[in-house]
XYZ file of N, CA and C in Angstrom:
147
model
N 118.796 129.402 92.811
C 117.998 128.188 92.786
C 118.741 127.075 93.514
N 118.017 126.392 94.326
C 118.618 125.259 95.019
C 118.124 123.968 94.381
N 118.991 122.993 94.382
C 118.647 121.689 93.824
C 118.009 120.860 94.934
N 116.826 120.326 94.650
C 116.114 119.530 95.651
C 116.663 118.109 95.677
N 116.846 117.610 96.895
C 117.275 116.223 97.051
C 116.064 115.317 96.872
N 116.277 114.129 96.312
C 115.152 113.189 96.257
C 114.778 112.754 97.667
N 113.496 112.544 97.874
C 113.022 112.164 99.210
C 113.538 110.772 99.561
N 114.066 110.650 100.768
C 114.567 109.352 101.215
C 113.466 108.617 101.972
N 113.567 107.321 101.970
C 112.593 106.482 102.659
C 112.953 106.442 104.140
N 111.956 106.598 104.984
C 112.174 106.496 106.421
C 112.398 105.018 106.751
N 113.632 104.670 107.077
C 113.983 103.257 107.236
C 113.321 102.624 108.453
N 113.147 103.382 109.517
C 112.497 102.824 110.708
C 111.035 102.505 110.410
N 110.345 103.410 109.738
C 108.945 103.174 109.375
C 108.828 101.989 108.426
N 109.714 101.913 107.459
C 109.690 100.799 106.515
C 109.938 99.473 107.228
N 110.875 99.451 108.163
C 111.162 98.230 108.919
C 109.961 97.824 109.768
N 109.292 98.796 110.401
C 108.107 98.485 111.203
C 106.979 97.914 110.349
N 106.781 98.484 109.175
C 105.725 97.999 108.288
C 106.024 96.577 107.830
N 107.279 96.320 107.458
C 107.658 94.975 107.012
C 107.489 93.970 108.145
N 107.895 94.341 109.360
C 107.748 93.442 110.506
C 106.281 93.159 110.814
N 105.430 94.177 110.718
C 104.007 93.980 111.004
C 103.343 93.096 109.952
N 103.703 93.285 108.692
C 103.134 92.445 107.633
C 103.602 91.003 107.790
N 104.886 90.815 108.075
C 105.412 89.459 108.264
C 104.778 88.799 109.490
N 104.615 89.550 110.570
C 103.977 89.009 111.767
C 102.531 88.634 111.514
N 101.810 89.466 110.792
C 100.421 89.156 110.455
C 100.308 87.913 109.596
N 101.237 87.768 108.664
C 101.234 86.564 107.826
C 101.507 85.317 108.657
N 102.433 85.407 109.595
C 102.734 84.257 110.450
C 101.545 83.891 111.335
N 100.861 84.898 111.874
C 99.684 84.635 112.710
C 98.566 84.004 111.882
N 98.334 84.531 110.676
C 97.305 83.969 109.800
C 97.649 82.536 109.412
N 98.914 82.292 109.083
C 99.327 80.940 108.705
C 99.148 79.964 109.860
N 99.505 80.390 111.056
C 99.352 79.532 112.227
C 97.882 79.196 112.467
N 97.021 80.188 112.359
C 95.593 79.958 112.587
C 95.000 79.051 111.514
N 95.366 79.264 110.264
C 94.807 78.433 109.197
C 95.333 77.007 109.270
N 96.605 76.832 109.659
C 97.123 75.472 109.824
C 96.430 74.761 110.983
N 96.109 75.500 112.039
C 95.372 74.909 113.151
C 93.986 74.464 112.741
N 93.310 75.271 111.923
C 91.985 74.880 111.436
C 92.068 73.672 110.520
N 93.096 73.641 109.672
C 93.234 72.497 108.767
C 93.528 71.222 109.540
N 94.317 71.311 110.597
C 94.653 70.120 111.380
C 93.451 69.630 112.179
N 92.664 70.557 112.703
C 91.546 70.165 113.563
C 90.328 69.742 112.757
N 89.923 70.582 111.798
C 88.670 70.340 111.082
C 88.854 69.754 109.693
N 90.049 69.773 109.168
C 90.281 69.249 107.832
C 89.763 70.155 106.735
N 89.640 71.454 106.999
C 89.179 72.381 105.971
C 90.329 72.693 105.028
N 90.003 73.140 103.820
C 91.042 73.472 102.852
C 91.552 74.889 103.091
N 92.777 75.144 102.650
C 93.384 76.462 102.832
C 92.595 77.529 102.084
N 92.073 77.185 100.919
C 91.306 78.143 100.133
C 90.049 78.608 100.841
N 89.392 77.722 101.559
C 88.180 78.128 102.268
C 88.506 79.038 103.444
N 89.689 78.872 104.033
C 90.095 79.760 105.123
C 90.525 81.110 104.569
N 91.278 81.106 103.486
C 91.855 82.335 102.955
C 90.827 83.204 102.239
N 89.879 82.599 101.556
C 88.994 83.380 100.696
C 87.577 83.519 101.222
N 87.277 82.997 102.390
C 85.928 83.150 102.955
C 85.939 83.922 104.222
């Protein structure tokens, strides 16, 4: 019988996912701040509609 090693996390894939999520958040924040500055809309109306 061989002892199975626990599965390791693919660090490159994890780093790519974290970078993509962070980049998406930055793009969304930039767009919502632009709408708030131009039209005076609230953040909640941008985020939840």
